[in-house]
Amino acid sequence: MMDKAERCRQLTDKLSDRHILQKEEYLFLIENKDLCSEYLYKKARETTDRIYGKDIYIRGLIEFSSYCRNDCLYCGLRRSNHKAERYRLSEDQILSCTDTGYELGFRTFVLQGGEDPWYTDARMESIVRNIKQKHPDCAVTLSLGERSEESYKRLKEAGADRYLLRHETACREHYEKLHPPEMDFENRMKCLRKLKELGYQTGAGFMVGSPFQTEENLAEELLFLKELNPHMCGIGPFIPHKDTPFGDREAGTLSMTLFMLGLIRLTLPKVLLPATTALGTIDPRGRELGIMAGANVLMPNLSPGDVRKKYLLYDNKICTGDEAAQCIECLKKRMEKTGCRIVTDRGDSKGGNENDQI
Ligand code: 5AD
Ligand code: FES
């Protein structure tokens, strides 16, 4: 009988060669992750190196609104959290963030906010148009949650290049445990497919260790991602926020998040995979370790200093007191230790066409 460690190694090799496993095989790896995590990270990092080299792409994140009409049970910005401080950045404030970011070398700006109806299509179009006009060599990524097809279309026509919409979990029953009844799993999936169809470079993603998540759910995430084949995939550990219904839940772990990063890299070799702020929050070396496990993107915060402490999705978020320039310097040093380097180009995905997985 083959021992478990040997079986894990064999499955990792199979995944590394074929970029897909059966659900049971993914599950076996996840259940036995401690037996083969180092080997997985090595394989995943080699795959990243083969496609992206040692280059790490940076995205300047602008958290432009902390208002949200949704009530997701895990999120500190949920509308029922009356303790959350709310703010909106004006178009001028957003443009001044992109100017600062441009000087610092950013060539991608991510506009992220709660689902805030104040930012109508007309207002968002104007923001996107003006960023693209001032910085035609930059990519604009939107992360505005669920909007109408018409809205996605108009914003694409205004010049938006990419869209991030985490699905949060690929399992409907699990989705319903994380969201209030008025939020609809089907609609979220519909949005993701629509965004792809409209020609956005599309990012999906989920939290690792969110309440009620099982190891089987994690295996299903990989099958779902394989099928969706997104250009980007944002994952990070769930971290409780004290003023939410999940305030006393356990956080997701560093080790499971790193393991999932490795599995995602081998499943979708060309995907853009960030080492997220949440990963840096649960462990001081989280982002470096994420890069060593196959991630190739960092998303430092470009929001103005006075609003940073108000965009709190979870407790103890890092970098809320630092200037963007400080974060860049800090990240450059951190990356040196991994043997990778931050580059300043748009950092487009090297894949993503339906039948173009390597
Ligand atoms: N812990 C970790 N990630 C969270 N997000 C929201 N709340 C939390 C939390 N408590 C993530 C969601 C969302 C993204 C913007 O932040 O996945 O899509
Ligand atoms: Fe912000 Fe280190 S990345 S201080």
PDB file of C-alpha atoms and ligand atoms in Angstrom, residues 287 319 322 326-327 330-331 334, ligand 2:
ATOM      1  CA  ARG A 287       2.379  37.910   1.689  1.00  0.00           C
ATOM      2  CA  CYS A 319      -1.193  49.252   6.444  1.00  0.00           C
ATOM      3  CA  ASP A 322       1.037  53.890   6.175  1.00  0.00           C
ATOM      4  CA  GLN A 326       5.949  53.460   2.525  1.00  0.00           C
ATOM      5  CA  CYS A 327       4.063  50.342   1.519  1.00  0.00           C
ATOM      6  CA  CYS A 330       8.195  47.853   2.498  1.00  0.00           C
ATOM      7  CA  LEU A 331       6.940  45.471  -0.174  1.00  0.00           C
ATOM      8  CA  ARG A 334       9.824  41.921   1.484  1.00  0.00           C
TER       9      ARG A 334
HETATM   10 FE1  FES B   2       2.178  48.592   3.914  1.00  0.00          FE
HETATM   11 FE2  FES B   2       4.341  47.000   4.624  1.00  0.00          FE
HETATM   12  S1  FES B   2       3.055  46.915   2.899  1.00  0.00           S
HETATM   13  S2  FES B   2       3.653  48.894   5.499  1.00  0.00           S
END
